[in-house]
Protein backbone atom coordinates (compact mmCIF):
# COMPACT_ATOMS: atom_id res chain seq x y z
CA UNK A 1 0.00 0.00 0.00
CA UNK A 2 2.62 2.54 1.04
CA UNK A 3 4.88 1.58 -1.87
CA UNK A 4 2.02 1.93 -4.35
CA UNK A 5 1.05 5.28 -2.89
CA UNK A 6 4.64 6.51 -3.11
CA UNK A 7 4.82 5.38 -6.74
CA UNK A 8 1.60 7.22 -7.56
CA UNK A 9 2.84 10.32 -5.77
CA UNK A 10 6.09 10.29 -7.75
CA UNK A 11 4.31 10.06 -11.11
CA UNK A 12 3.58 13.76 -11.48
CA UNK A 13 6.98 14.76 -10.10
CA UNK A 14 8.68 12.69 -12.79
CA UNK A 15 6.54 14.25 -15.50
CA UNK A 16 7.35 17.76 -14.25
CA UNK A 17 11.08 17.02 -14.03
CA UNK A 18 11.15 15.56 -17.56
CA UNK A 19 9.36 18.57 -18.99
CA UNK A 20 6.31 16.54 -20.09
CA UNK A 21 3.84 18.73 -18.26
CA UNK A 22 1.47 20.98 -20.19
CA UNK A 23 -0.65 22.22 -17.29
CA UNK A 24 0.21 25.32 -15.22
CA UNK A 25 1.42 24.27 -11.78
CA UNK A 26 -0.83 25.17 -8.83
CA UNK A 27 0.68 27.66 -6.40
CA UNK A 28 1.06 26.75 -2.68
CA UNK A 29 -2.01 28.88 -1.96
CA UNK A 30 -4.03 26.98 -4.57
CA UNK A 31 -2.94 23.68 -3.06
CA UNK A 32 -3.89 24.92 0.41
CA UNK A 33 -7.40 26.02 -0.63
CA UNK A 34 -7.96 22.79 -2.58
CA UNK A 35 -6.91 20.67 0.41
CA UNK A 36 -9.13 22.72 2.70
CA UNK A 37 -12.16 21.92 0.53
CA UNK A 38 -11.10 18.27 0.30
CA UNK A 39 -11.02 18.16 4.09
CA UNK A 40 -14.52 19.59 4.30
CA UNK A 41 -15.84 17.14 1.71
CA UNK A 42 -14.13 14.20 3.38
CA UNK A 43 -15.62 15.09 6.79
CA UNK A 44 -19.11 16.01 5.50
CA UNK A 45 -22.00 13.97 6.92
CA UNK A 46 -24.34 12.00 4.71
CA UNK A 47 -23.30 10.03 1.65
CA UNK A 48 -21.30 10.67 -1.49
CA UNK A 49 -20.50 9.19 -4.87
CA UNK A 50 -17.43 9.94 -6.94
CA UNK A 51 -16.37 9.54 -10.57
CA UNK A 52 -12.66 9.95 -11.34
CA UNK A 53 -12.07 10.11 -15.08
CA UNK A 54 -8.97 10.86 -17.09
CA UNK A 55 -9.85 14.56 -17.26
CA UNK A 56 -12.17 15.44 -14.38
CA UNK A 57 -13.03 14.32 -10.87
CA UNK A 58 -16.76 14.66 -10.17
CA UNK A 59 -18.50 14.25 -6.82
CA UNK A 60 -22.15 14.13 -5.78
CA UNK A 61 -22.71 14.74 -2.07
CA UNK A 62 -26.00 13.90 -0.34
CA UNK A 63 -25.98 16.18 2.71
CA UNK A 64 -28.67 15.80 5.41
CA UNK A 65 -31.01 18.74 4.96
CA UNK A 66 -30.72 19.87 8.58
CA UNK A 67 -26.95 20.48 8.29
CA UNK A 68 -26.59 21.21 4.58
CA UNK A 69 -26.13 24.95 5.17
CA UNK A 70 -22.95 24.20 7.10
CA UNK A 71 -21.38 22.54 4.05
CA UNK A 72 -21.50 25.14 1.29
CA UNK A 73 -18.38 25.02 -0.87
CA UNK A 74 -16.78 27.98 -2.67
CA UNK A 75 -17.75 28.36 -6.31
CA UNK A 76 -14.07 28.06 -7.28
CA UNK A 77 -11.15 26.69 -5.29
CA UNK A 78 -7.59 25.58 -5.97
CA UNK A 79 -6.56 25.70 -9.61
CA UNK A 80 -9.59 24.11 -11.23
CA UNK A 81 -12.07 23.16 -8.49
CA UNK A 82 -15.70 24.19 -8.93
CA UNK A 83 -18.87 23.86 -6.88
CA UNK A 84 -21.83 23.68 -9.28
CA UNK A 85 -24.49 25.41 -7.22
CA UNK A 86 -26.86 25.70 -10.17
CA UNK A 87 -27.10 21.89 -10.26
CA UNK A 88 -28.28 21.41 -6.66
CA UNK A 89 -31.18 18.99 -6.13
CA UNK A 90 -33.41 17.86 -3.29
CA UNK A 91 -33.51 14.12 -2.56
CA UNK A 92 -36.07 12.36 -0.37
CA UNK A 93 -35.88 8.64 0.34
CA UNK A 94 -38.84 6.38 1.09
CA UNK A 95 -37.59 6.30 4.70
CA UNK A 96 -38.43 10.01 4.96
CA UNK A 97 -34.79 11.09 5.06
CA UNK A 98 -34.19 14.33 3.17
CA UNK A 99 -30.93 15.38 1.56
CA UNK A 100 -29.53 18.24 -0.48
CA UNK A 101 -27.44 17.04 -3.43
CA UNK A 102 -24.40 19.20 -4.12
CA UNK A 103 -21.96 18.77 -6.99
CA UNK A 104 -18.21 19.43 -7.04
CA UNK A 105 -15.65 18.90 -9.80
CA UNK A 106 -12.00 19.56 -10.55
CA UNK A 107 -9.15 18.57 -12.81
CA UNK A 108 -7.93 15.03 -12.18
CA UNK A 109 -4.27 16.03 -12.51
CA UNK A 110 -4.67 18.97 -10.13
CA UNK A 111 -6.47 16.76 -7.64
CA UNK A 112 -3.59 14.30 -7.92
CA UNK A 113 -1.09 17.11 -7.35
CA UNK A 114 -2.89 18.29 -4.22
CA UNK A 115 -3.19 14.83 -2.68
CA UNK A 116 0.40 14.02 -3.68
CA UNK A 117 1.52 17.21 -1.90
CA UNK A 118 -0.42 16.18 1.18
CA UNK A 119 1.08 12.68 1.15
CA UNK A 120 4.63 14.06 0.85
CA UNK A 121 4.08 16.36 3.82
CA UNK A 122 2.47 13.54 5.80
CA UNK A 123 5.38 11.18 5.24
CA UNK A 124 7.91 13.90 6.06
CA UNK A 125 6.05 14.74 9.27
CA UNK A 126 5.91 11.07 10.25
CA UNK A 127 9.66 10.71 9.70
CA UNK A 128 10.40 13.81 11.78
CA UNK A 129 8.07 12.68 14.56
CA UNK A 130 9.58 9.21 14.64
CA UNK A 131 13.05 10.70 15.02
CA UNK A 132 12.06 13.00 17.86
CA UNK A 133 9.61 10.88 19.85
CA UNK A 134 8.66 7.31 20.49
CA UNK A 135 6.22 5.54 18.15
CA UNK A 136 2.57 6.42 18.57
CA UNK A 137 2.45 9.80 16.87
CA UNK A 138 -0.68 11.84 16.25
CA UNK A 139 -1.74 14.73 14.04
CA UNK A 140 -0.19 18.01 15.16
CA UNK A 141 -2.54 20.20 13.18
CA UNK A 142 -6.14 19.50 12.24
CA UNK A 143 -6.08 21.50 9.03
CA UNK A 144 -5.03 19.34 6.06
CA UNK A 145 -4.06 22.44 4.11
CA UNK A 146 -1.25 23.09 6.60
CA UNK A 147 2.23 21.84 5.82
CA UNK A 148 2.50 20.30 9.29
CA UNK A 149 0.68 17.01 9.05
CA UNK A 150 1.18 13.65 10.66
CA UNK A 151 -0.69 10.42 11.23
CA UNK A 152 -4.46 10.67 11.67
CA UNK A 153 -6.30 8.28 13.96
CA UNK A 154 -9.64 9.00 12.32
CA UNK A 155 -11.56 6.08 10.90
CA UNK A 156 -11.33 5.33 7.21
CA UNK A 157 -14.19 6.75 5.14
CA UNK A 158 -15.48 4.63 2.29
CA UNK A 159 -16.58 6.36 -0.92
CA UNK A 160 -18.21 4.60 -3.86
CA UNK A 161 -16.14 5.59 -6.89
CA UNK A 162 -16.48 4.98 -10.62
CA UNK A 163 -13.91 5.63 -13.34
CA UNK A 164 -10.32 4.57 -13.85
CA UNK A 165 -9.13 6.67 -10.93
CA UNK A 166 -11.00 4.40 -8.50
CA UNK A 167 -8.19 1.87 -8.95
CA UNK A 168 -5.31 4.14 -9.95
CA UNK A 169 -5.52 6.47 -6.95
CA UNK A 170 -6.78 4.01 -4.33
CA UNK A 171 -3.43 3.63 -2.46
CA UNK A 172 -2.75 7.38 -2.50
CA UNK A 173 -6.20 8.27 -1.17
CA UNK A 174 -6.04 5.55 1.47
CA UNK A 175 -2.70 6.72 2.85
CA UNK A 176 -3.09 10.49 2.44
CA UNK A 177 -6.79 11.02 3.16
CA UNK A 178 -7.80 7.81 4.92
CA UNK A 179 -10.40 7.29 2.21
CA UNK A 180 -11.16 3.81 0.93
CA UNK A 181 -12.49 3.79 -2.63
CA UNK A 182 -15.19 1.20 -3.23
CA UNK A 183 -15.04 0.50 -6.97
CA UNK A 184 -18.28 0.88 -8.94
CA UNK A 185 -18.39 -0.36 -12.52
CA UNK A 186 -18.27 2.65 -14.79
CA UNK A 187 -21.09 1.66 -17.14
CA UNK A 188 -23.33 0.59 -14.27
CA UNK A 189 -22.73 3.96 -12.64
CA UNK A 190 -23.84 5.82 -15.77
CA UNK A 191 -27.06 3.79 -15.96
CA UNK A 192 -27.76 4.16 -12.24
CA UNK A 193 -27.16 7.90 -12.47
CA UNK A 194 -29.76 8.22 -15.21
CA UNK A 195 -32.26 6.14 -13.22
CA UNK A 196 -31.70 8.23 -10.09
CA UNK A 197 -32.76 11.30 -12.05
CA UNK A 198 -35.88 9.58 -13.41
CA UNK A 199 -37.80 8.55 -10.28
CA UNK A 200 -41.08 10.05 -11.44
CA UNK A 201 -41.04 7.87 -14.53
CA UNK A 202 -39.96 4.84 -12.51
CA UNK A 203 -42.41 5.35 -9.66
CA UNK A 204 -45.21 3.83 -11.73
CA UNK A 205 -43.19 0.69 -12.47
CA UNK A 206 -43.56 -2.34 -10.18
CA UNK A 207 -39.96 -3.24 -11.03
CA UNK A 208 -38.67 0.06 -9.60
CA UNK A 209 -35.85 -0.93 -7.26
CA UNK A 210 -35.05 2.53 -5.89
CA UNK A 211 -37.36 4.43 -3.57
CA UNK A 212 -36.45 8.09 -3.99
CA UNK A 213 -37.86 11.36 -5.23
CA UNK A 214 -35.75 14.10 -6.76
CA UNK A 215 -36.74 17.70 -7.32
CA UNK A 216 -34.86 20.78 -8.46
CA UNK A 217 -35.16 24.43 -7.62
CA UNK A 218 -36.29 25.41 -11.09
CA UNK A 219 -33.26 26.53 -13.09
CA UNK A 220 -33.26 28.30 -16.45
CA UNK A 221 -31.92 25.09 -18.00
CA UNK A 222 -34.48 22.25 -17.58
CA UNK A 223 -33.41 18.93 -16.09
CA UNK A 224 -34.37 17.04 -19.27
CA UNK A 225 -34.48 18.70 -22.68
CA UNK A 226 -33.81 18.53 -26.38
CA UNK A 227 -32.53 21.23 -28.74
CA UNK A 228 -35.01 22.87 -31.12
CA UNK A 229 -34.42 24.16 -34.65
CA UNK A 230 -33.23 27.51 -33.28
CA UNK A 231 -30.62 25.90 -31.05
CA UNK A 232 -32.52 26.60 -27.81
CA UNK A 233 -33.13 24.12 -25.01
CA UNK A 234 -36.70 22.78 -25.07
CA UNK A 235 -37.89 21.24 -21.80
CA UNK A 236 -39.30 17.74 -22.10
CA UNK A 237 -41.11 15.39 -19.73
CA UNK A 238 -39.67 11.93 -19.14
CA UNK A 239 -41.10 9.49 -21.70
CA UNK A 240 -44.21 7.64 -20.51
CA UNK A 241 -42.64 4.41 -21.73
CA UNK A 242 -39.00 4.66 -20.73
CA UNK A 243 -37.68 1.24 -21.74
CA UNK A 244 -35.90 0.15 -23.75
CA UNK A 245 -33.76 3.25 -24.04
CA UNK A 246 -30.35 3.99 -25.54
CA UNK A 247 -27.70 5.70 -23.40
CA UNK A 248 -24.90 7.25 -25.46
CA UNK A 249 -22.08 8.11 -23.05
CA UNK A 250 -19.71 10.54 -24.80
CA UNK A 251 -16.52 11.14 -22.89
CA UNK A 252 -12.94 10.64 -24.08
CA UNK A 253 -14.37 7.71 -26.04
CA UNK A 254 -17.98 6.67 -26.60
CA UNK A 255 -19.98 3.76 -25.19
CA UNK A 256 -23.55 2.99 -26.27
CA UNK A 257 -25.77 1.06 -23.84
CA UNK A 258 -29.24 -0.39 -24.28
CA UNK A 259 -31.11 -0.27 -20.97
CA UNK A 260 -34.04 -2.68 -20.86
CA UNK A 261 -35.57 -1.96 -17.45
CA UNK A 262 -35.00 -0.33 -14.07
CA UNK A 263 -33.82 -3.63 -12.60
CA UNK A 264 -30.24 -3.65 -11.38
CA UNK A 265 -27.77 -4.57 -14.14
CA UNK A 266 -30.43 -4.89 -16.86
CA UNK A 267 -28.40 -3.24 -19.60
CA UNK A 268 -25.97 -4.29 -22.32
CA UNK A 269 -23.22 -2.41 -24.11
CA UNK A 270 -24.23 -2.69 -27.76
CA UNK A 271 -21.32 -0.76 -29.22
CA UNK A 272 -19.16 2.34 -29.15
CA UNK A 273 -16.27 4.12 -30.80
CA UNK A 274 -12.82 5.37 -29.87
CA UNK A 275 -13.65 8.59 -31.74
CA UNK A 276 -14.85 10.79 -28.87
CA UNK A 277 -14.01 13.88 -26.87
CA UNK A 278 -10.37 12.82 -26.53
CA UNK A 279 -10.14 12.62 -30.32
CA UNK A 280 -11.59 16.10 -30.65
CA UNK A 281 -9.17 17.69 -28.20
CA UNK A 282 -6.17 15.68 -29.39
CA UNK A 283 -6.66 16.60 -33.06
CA UNK A 284 -7.54 20.19 -32.18
CA UNK A 285 -4.26 20.50 -30.30
CA UNK A 286 -2.36 18.95 -33.20
CA UNK A 287 -4.00 21.10 -35.89
CA UNK A 288 -4.68 24.42 -34.15
CA UNK A 289 -3.35 26.70 -31.43
CA UNK A 290 -5.99 25.48 -28.93
CA UNK A 291 -4.59 23.83 -25.82
CA UNK A 292 -7.72 23.21 -23.78
CA UNK A 293 -11.17 21.78 -24.51
CA UNK A 294 -12.79 25.19 -23.99
CA UNK A 295 -10.33 26.87 -26.36
CA UNK A 296 -10.98 24.21 -29.01
CA UNK A 297 -14.75 24.69 -28.66
CA UNK A 298 -14.39 28.47 -28.93
CA UNK A 299 -12.46 28.03 -32.17
CA UNK A 300 -15.01 25.57 -33.55
CA UNK A 301 -17.86 28.01 -32.91
CA UNK A 302 -16.24 30.48 -35.31
CA UNK A 303 -15.41 27.91 -37.99
CA UNK A 304 -17.04 26.49 -41.11
CA UNK A 305 -16.56 22.75 -41.64
CA UNK A 306 -17.69 23.16 -45.25
CA UNK A 307 -14.29 24.68 -46.07
CA UNK A 308 -12.59 21.46 -44.91
CA UNK A 309 -15.05 18.61 -45.53
CA UNK A 310 -16.02 17.46 -49.01
CA UNK A 311 -19.81 17.52 -49.30
CA UNK A 312 -22.14 15.50 -51.51
CA UNK A 313 -22.85 18.70 -53.50
CA UNK A 314 -19.12 19.08 -54.19
CA UNK A 315 -19.16 15.73 -55.96
CA UNK A 316 -22.57 15.63 -57.67
CA UNK A 317 -23.57 19.27 -57.93
CA UNK A 318 -26.99 20.50 -56.84
CA UNK A 319 -28.87 18.79 -59.72
CA UNK A 320 -27.10 15.54 -59.08
CA UNK A 321 -28.01 15.70 -55.40
CA UNK A 322 -31.66 16.17 -56.33
CA UNK A 323 -31.53 13.11 -58.59
CA UNK A 324 -29.87 11.09 -55.86
CA UNK A 325 -32.37 12.21 -53.25
CA UNK A 326 -29.57 13.21 -50.90
CA UNK A 327 -29.08 16.61 -49.28
CA UNK A 328 -26.17 18.51 -50.75
CA UNK A 329 -24.90 19.51 -47.32
CA UNK A 330 -24.33 15.86 -46.36
CA UNK A 331 -20.68 15.12 -45.60
CA UNK A 332 -19.15 12.85 -48.23
CA UNK A 333 -15.60 12.87 -46.86
CA UNK A 334 -14.29 14.36 -43.62
CA UNK A 335 -11.35 16.67 -44.43
CA UNK A 336 -11.81 15.72 -48.10
CA UNK A 337 -11.19 19.21 -49.45
CA UNK A 338 -7.70 19.28 -48.00
CA UNK A 339 -6.51 16.67 -50.49
CA UNK A 340 -7.83 18.46 -53.61
CA UNK A 341 -4.73 19.82 -55.38
CA UNK A 342 -6.75 21.62 -58.07
CA UNK A 343 -8.19 24.02 -55.51
CA UNK A 344 -4.69 25.20 -54.69
CA UNK A 345 -3.90 25.84 -58.37
CA UNK A 346 -7.19 27.17 -59.74
CA UNK A 347 -8.84 28.74 -56.68
CA UNK A 348 -6.09 29.71 -54.27
CA UNK A 349 -8.39 31.77 -52.06
CA UNK A 350 -10.91 28.96 -51.55
CA UNK A 351 -8.16 26.46 -50.80
CA UNK A 352 -7.25 28.12 -47.53
CA UNK A 353 -9.03 27.25 -44.34
CA UNK A 354 -8.57 28.78 -40.92
CA UNK A 355 -7.74 26.95 -37.72
CA UNK A 356 -11.33 27.69 -36.67
CA UNK A 357 -12.55 25.78 -39.76
CA UNK A 358 -10.29 22.85 -38.83
CA UNK A 359 -11.59 22.80 -35.26
CA UNK A 360 -15.19 22.85 -36.51
CA UNK A 361 -14.45 20.01 -38.93
CA UNK A 362 -12.91 17.88 -36.17
CA UNK A 363 -15.89 18.55 -33.90
CA UNK A 364 -18.32 17.63 -36.68
CA UNK A 365 -16.44 14.42 -37.53
CA UNK A 366 -16.48 13.24 -33.89
CA UNK A 367 -20.17 14.09 -33.49
CA UNK A 368 -21.16 12.37 -36.74
CA UNK A 369 -19.57 9.07 -35.72
CA UNK A 370 -21.67 8.79 -32.57
CA UNK A 371 -24.84 9.96 -34.30
CA UNK A 372 -24.48 7.34 -37.05
CA UNK A 373 -23.86 4.54 -34.55
CA UNK A 374 -26.63 5.64 -32.19
CA UNK A 375 -29.10 5.90 -35.07
CA UNK A 376 -28.39 2.34 -36.21
CA UNK A 377 -28.61 0.89 -32.68
CA UNK A 378 -31.78 2.88 -31.88
CA UNK A 379 -33.49 1.53 -34.99
CA UNK A 380 -32.47 -2.01 -34.09
CA UNK A 381 -33.76 -1.63 -30.51
CA UNK A 382 -36.94 0.17 -31.56
CA UNK A 383 -36.26 3.24 -29.42
CA UNK A 384 -35.49 6.08 -31.83
CA UNK A 385 -37.65 8.28 -29.59
CA UNK A 386 -35.71 7.41 -26.42
CA UNK A 387 -32.03 8.13 -26.99
CA UNK A 388 -30.15 9.90 -24.17
CA UNK A 389 -26.83 11.61 -24.94
CA UNK A 390 -24.73 12.13 -21.82
CA UNK A 391 -21.12 12.71 -20.79
CA UNK A 392 -18.69 15.59 -20.72
CA UNK A 393 -18.50 15.94 -24.50
CA UNK A 394 -22.16 17.00 -24.76
CA UNK A 395 -22.16 19.13 -21.61
CA UNK A 396 -23.50 22.68 -21.72
CA UNK A 397 -20.64 24.49 -23.56
CA UNK A 398 -20.80 22.15 -26.57
CA UNK A 399 -24.05 23.45 -28.05
CA UNK A 400 -22.79 22.75 -31.60
CA UNK A 401 -22.71 18.98 -31.03
CA UNK A 402 -26.04 18.98 -29.19
CA UNK A 403 -27.78 20.93 -31.95
CA UNK A 404 -26.46 18.57 -34.65
CA UNK A 405 -27.44 15.47 -32.68
CA UNK A 406 -30.96 16.74 -31.99
CA UNK A 407 -31.51 17.76 -35.63
CA UNK A 408 -30.49 14.32 -36.84
CA UNK A 409 -32.92 12.44 -34.59
CA UNK A 410 -35.70 14.95 -35.26
CA UNK A 411 -35.34 14.24 -39.00
CA UNK A 412 -35.88 10.55 -38.22
CA UNK A 413 -39.08 11.25 -36.32
CA UNK A 414 -37.32 10.47 -33.04
CA UNK A 415 -35.93 12.45 -30.14
CA UNK A 416 -32.48 12.99 -28.66
CA UNK A 417 -32.62 13.78 -24.95
CA UNK A 418 -30.01 15.72 -22.96
CA UNK A 419 -29.69 16.11 -19.20
CA UNK A 420 -28.67 19.11 -17.14
CA UNK A 421 -26.57 16.77 -14.95
CA UNK A 422 -25.08 15.00 -17.96
CA UNK A 423 -21.48 15.09 -16.73
CA UNK A 424 -22.34 13.85 -13.21
CA UNK A 425 -24.14 10.60 -14.04
CA UNK A 426 -21.16 8.50 -12.90
CA UNK A 427 -21.04 10.27 -9.53
CA UNK A 428 -24.83 10.06 -9.14
CA UNK A 429 -24.78 6.38 -10.04
CA UNK A 430 -22.08 5.72 -7.44
CA UNK A 431 -24.22 7.55 -4.89
CA UNK A 432 -27.23 5.45 -5.87
CA UNK A 433 -25.20 2.29 -5.21
CA UNK A 434 -24.45 3.55 -1.68
CA UNK A 435 -28.09 4.38 -0.94
CA UNK A 436 -29.26 1.04 -2.31
CA UNK A 437 -26.71 -0.87 -0.22
CA UNK A 438 -27.49 1.03 2.97
CA UNK A 439 -31.25 0.96 2.68
CA UNK A 440 -31.90 -2.46 1.23
CA UNK A 441 -35.03 -1.28 -0.56
CA UNK A 442 -33.39 1.90 -1.87
Coordinates of N, CA and C in Angstrom, one line a residue, residues 31 35 38 112-124 143-147 149 172 175-177:
X31 N -2.9 25.0 -3.7 CA -2.9 23.7 -3.1 C -3.6 23.7 -1.7
X35 N -6.9 21.6 -0.7 CA -6.9 20.7 0.4 C -7.9 21.0 1.5
X38 N -11.1 19.7 0.2 CA -11.1 18.3 0.3 C -11.4 17.8 1.7
X112 N -4.7 15.2 -8.2 CA -3.6 14.3 -7.9 C -2.4 15.1 -7.3
X113 N -2.2 16.3 -7.9 CA -1.1 17.1 -7.4 C -1.3 17.5 -5.9
X114 N -2.6 17.9 -5.6 CA -2.9 18.3 -4.2 C -2.7 17.1 -3.2
X115 N -3.3 16.0 -3.6 CA -3.2 14.8 -2.7 C -1.8 14.3 -2.6
X116 N -1.0 14.4 -3.7 CA 0.4 14.0 -3.7 C 1.2 14.9 -2.7
X117 N 0.9 16.2 -2.8 CA 1.5 17.2 -1.9 C 1.2 16.9 -0.4
X118 N 0.0 16.5 -0.2 CA -0.4 16.2 1.2 C 0.3 14.9 1.7
X119 N 0.4 13.9 0.8 CA 1.1 12.7 1.2 C 2.6 12.9 1.4
X120 N 3.2 13.8 0.6 CA 4.6 14.1 0.9 C 4.8 14.7 2.2
X121 N 4.0 15.7 2.5 CA 4.1 16.4 3.8 C 3.8 15.4 5.0
X122 N 2.8 14.5 4.8 CA 2.5 13.5 5.8 C 3.6 12.6 6.1
X123 N 4.3 12.1 5.0 CA 5.4 11.2 5.2 C 6.6 11.9 5.9
X124 N 6.8 13.1 5.5 CA 7.9 13.9 6.1 C 7.7 14.1 7.5
X143 N -5.8 21.0 10.4 CA -6.1 21.5 9.0 C -5.2 20.8 8.0
X144 N -5.8 20.1 7.1 CA -5.0 19.3 6.1 C -4.3 20.3 5.1
X145 N -4.7 21.5 5.0 CA -4.1 22.4 4.1 C -2.7 22.9 4.7
X146 N -2.5 22.7 6.0 CA -1.3 23.1 6.6 C -0.1 22.1 6.2
X147 N 1.1 22.7 6.1 CA 2.2 21.8 5.8 C 2.6 20.9 6.9
X149 N 1.7 18.1 9.0 CA 0.7 17.0 9.0 C 1.3 15.7 9.4
X172 N -3.1 6.0 -2.9 CA -2.7 7.4 -2.5 C -3.8 8.0 -1.6
X175 N -3.8 6.3 2.0 CA -2.7 6.7 2.9 C -2.7 8.2 3.2
X176 N -3.1 9.0 2.2 CA -3.1 10.5 2.4 C -4.4 11.0 3.1
X177 N -5.5 10.5 2.7 CA -6.8 11.0 3.2 C -7.6 10.1 4.1

